[in-house]
Coordinates of C-alpha atoms in Angstrom, one line a residue:
X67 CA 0.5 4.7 -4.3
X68 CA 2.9 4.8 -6.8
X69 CA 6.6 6.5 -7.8
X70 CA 7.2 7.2 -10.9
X71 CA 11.0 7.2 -12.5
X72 CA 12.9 7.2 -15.9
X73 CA 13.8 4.1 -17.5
X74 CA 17.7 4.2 -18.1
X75 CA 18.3 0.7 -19.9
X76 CA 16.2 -1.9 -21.1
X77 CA 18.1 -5.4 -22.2
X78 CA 15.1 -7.9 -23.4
X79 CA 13.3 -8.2 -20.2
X80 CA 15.4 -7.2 -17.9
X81 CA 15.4 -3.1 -17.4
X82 CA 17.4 -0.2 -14.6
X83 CA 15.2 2.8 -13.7
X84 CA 15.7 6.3 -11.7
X85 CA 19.2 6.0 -11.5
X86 CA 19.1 6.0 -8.1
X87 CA 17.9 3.9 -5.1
X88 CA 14.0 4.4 -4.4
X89 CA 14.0 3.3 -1.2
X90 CA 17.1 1.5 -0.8
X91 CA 15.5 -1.8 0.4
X92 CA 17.8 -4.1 -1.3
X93 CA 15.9 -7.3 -2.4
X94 CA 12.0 -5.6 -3.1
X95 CA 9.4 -7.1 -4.8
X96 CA 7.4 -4.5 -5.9
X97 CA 5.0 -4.4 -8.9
X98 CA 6.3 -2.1 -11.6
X99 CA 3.6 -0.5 -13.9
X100 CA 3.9 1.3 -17.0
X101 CA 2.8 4.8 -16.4
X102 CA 1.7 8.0 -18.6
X103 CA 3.3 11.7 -18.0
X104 CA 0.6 13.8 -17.4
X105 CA 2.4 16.5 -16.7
X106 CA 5.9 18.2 -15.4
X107 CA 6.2 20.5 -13.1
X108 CA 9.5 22.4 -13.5
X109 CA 11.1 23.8 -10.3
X110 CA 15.1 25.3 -9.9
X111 CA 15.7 23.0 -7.0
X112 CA 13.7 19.5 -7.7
X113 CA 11.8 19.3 -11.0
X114 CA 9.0 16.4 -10.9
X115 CA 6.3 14.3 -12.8
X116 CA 2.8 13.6 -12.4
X117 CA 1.5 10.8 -13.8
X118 CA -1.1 8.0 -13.9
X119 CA -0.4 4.1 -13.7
X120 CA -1.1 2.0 -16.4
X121 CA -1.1 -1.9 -16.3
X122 CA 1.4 -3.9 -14.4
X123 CA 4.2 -5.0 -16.9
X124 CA 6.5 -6.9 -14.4
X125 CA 8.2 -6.4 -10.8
X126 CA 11.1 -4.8 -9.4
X127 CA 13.7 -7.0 -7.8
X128 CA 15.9 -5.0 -6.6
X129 CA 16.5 -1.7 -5.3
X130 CA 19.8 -0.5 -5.3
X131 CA 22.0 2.5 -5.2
X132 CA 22.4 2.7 -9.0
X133 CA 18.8 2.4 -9.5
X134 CA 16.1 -0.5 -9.1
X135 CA 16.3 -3.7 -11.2
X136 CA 13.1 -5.2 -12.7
X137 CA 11.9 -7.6 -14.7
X138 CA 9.0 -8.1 -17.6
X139 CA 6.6 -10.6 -17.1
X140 CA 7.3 -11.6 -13.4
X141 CA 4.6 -10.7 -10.7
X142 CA 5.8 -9.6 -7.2
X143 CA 4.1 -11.4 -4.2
X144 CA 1.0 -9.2 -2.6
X145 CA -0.9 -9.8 0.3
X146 CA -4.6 -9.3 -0.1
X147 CA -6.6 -7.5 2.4
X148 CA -10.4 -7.6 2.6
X149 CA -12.2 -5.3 4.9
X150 CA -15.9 -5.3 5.6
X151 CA -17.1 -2.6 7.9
X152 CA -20.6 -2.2 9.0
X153 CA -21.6 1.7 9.3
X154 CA -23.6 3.2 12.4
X155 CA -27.0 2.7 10.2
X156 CA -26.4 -0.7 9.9
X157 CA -25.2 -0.7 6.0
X158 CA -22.0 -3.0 4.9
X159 CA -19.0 -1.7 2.7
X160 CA -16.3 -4.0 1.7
X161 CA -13.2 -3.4 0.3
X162 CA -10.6 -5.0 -0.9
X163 CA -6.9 -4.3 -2.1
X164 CA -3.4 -5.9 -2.1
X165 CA -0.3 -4.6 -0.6
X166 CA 3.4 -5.5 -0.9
X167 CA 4.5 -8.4 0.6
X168 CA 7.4 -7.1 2.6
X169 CA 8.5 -6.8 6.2
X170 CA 8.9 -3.0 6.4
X171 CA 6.1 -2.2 3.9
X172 CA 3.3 -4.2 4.5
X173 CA 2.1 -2.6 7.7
X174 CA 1.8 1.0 6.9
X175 CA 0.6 0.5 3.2
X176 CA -2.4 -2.1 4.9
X177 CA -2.9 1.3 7.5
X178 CA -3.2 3.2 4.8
X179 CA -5.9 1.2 2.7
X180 CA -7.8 0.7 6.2
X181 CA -7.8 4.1 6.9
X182 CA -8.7 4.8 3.2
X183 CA -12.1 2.7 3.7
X184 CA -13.2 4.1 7.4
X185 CA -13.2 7.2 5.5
X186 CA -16.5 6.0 4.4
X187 CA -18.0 7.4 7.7
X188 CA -20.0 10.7 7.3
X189 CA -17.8 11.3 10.8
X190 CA -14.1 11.6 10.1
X191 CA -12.9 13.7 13.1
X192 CA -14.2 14.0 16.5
X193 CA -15.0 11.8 19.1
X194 CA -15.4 7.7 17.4
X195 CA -16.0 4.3 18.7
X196 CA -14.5 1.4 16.8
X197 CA -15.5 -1.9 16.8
X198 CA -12.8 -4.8 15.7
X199 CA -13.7 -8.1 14.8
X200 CA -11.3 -9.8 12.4
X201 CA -8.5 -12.5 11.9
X202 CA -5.1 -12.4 10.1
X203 CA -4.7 -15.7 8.2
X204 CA -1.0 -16.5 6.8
X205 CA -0.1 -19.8 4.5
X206 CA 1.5 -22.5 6.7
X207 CA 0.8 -20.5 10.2
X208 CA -2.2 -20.4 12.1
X209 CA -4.9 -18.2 12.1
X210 CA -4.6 -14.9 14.4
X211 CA -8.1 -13.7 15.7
X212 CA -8.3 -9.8 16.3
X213 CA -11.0 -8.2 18.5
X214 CA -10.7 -4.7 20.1
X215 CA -12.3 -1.6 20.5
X216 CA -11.7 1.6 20.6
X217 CA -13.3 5.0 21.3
X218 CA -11.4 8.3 20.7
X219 CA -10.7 11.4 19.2
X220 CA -8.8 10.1 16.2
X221 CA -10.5 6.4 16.2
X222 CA -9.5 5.9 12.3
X223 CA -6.1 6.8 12.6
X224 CA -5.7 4.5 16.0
X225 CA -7.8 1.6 14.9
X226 CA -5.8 1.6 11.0
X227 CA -2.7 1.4 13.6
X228 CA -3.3 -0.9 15.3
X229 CA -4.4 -3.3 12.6
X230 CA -1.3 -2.4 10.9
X231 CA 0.7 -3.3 14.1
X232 CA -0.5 -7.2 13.8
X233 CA 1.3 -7.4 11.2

């Protein structure tokens, strides 16, 4: 997932982009990536880009009305995640991304990626059973061991939300 805005002012390695809030969160590390304009899609109420992400050239530090503040060279905090799942025919998948590390973020964007990876299953809709086995582990707090499970109409959806409630 990633947003794409114009650079207004660049001042050595400090830079303001969008000229506008992007999700007015204040105090955000979030990874900022130089991207490439594939194309623009011109419309009389809200004209937008699409584009692809390039490499990661620094990190936002804050967004603010005006616009969000990053800087070159600096990294923003992530939180791996590592899933392994083990499908119906007995056959392991593992995944493994980063997320934000921030309070409001983190939760739905780990949803997201877990949800991403049970799409794996042939089954994406209907009746599911989900089996949870896993643990949440934090520096400086202790481990939190997760078990559940869950059969439903909508198992990938509930078990992505609940993993994303944990944390």
């Amino acid at each position: 997932i990633a947003a794409v805005g114009t650079l207004t002012h660049l001042s050595g390695d400090k830079l303001l982009a969008f000229g506008h809030s992007f999700l007015g969160l204040g105090a955000t590390p979030i990874p900022l990536v130089a991207s490439r304009i594939e194309a623009l899609v011109p419309r009389s109420h809200v004209s937008f880009k699409l584009a692809s992400t390039l490499a990661s050239v620094g990190a936002v530090i804050r967004d603010a009305d005006a616009g969000i503040v990053g800087l070159l060279g600096r990294q923003a905090e992530m939180v791996p995640i590592h899933l392994s799942l083990t499908l119906p025919e007995g056959k392991k998948e593992n995944f493994s991304y980063e997320v934000v590390a921030h309070p409001l973020l983190t939760p739905p964007l780990a949803a997201l990626g877990v949800q991403g990876a049970l799409s794996v299953m042939e089954q994406s809709l209907g009746p599911q059973t989900f089996e949870m086995e896993g643990s949440i582990r934090l520096k400086n707090h202790p481990t939190v061991n997760l078990s559940d499970l869950i059969a439903s109409e909508d198992g990938s959806r509930e078990i992505a939300q609940l993993v994303s409630s944990y944390l």
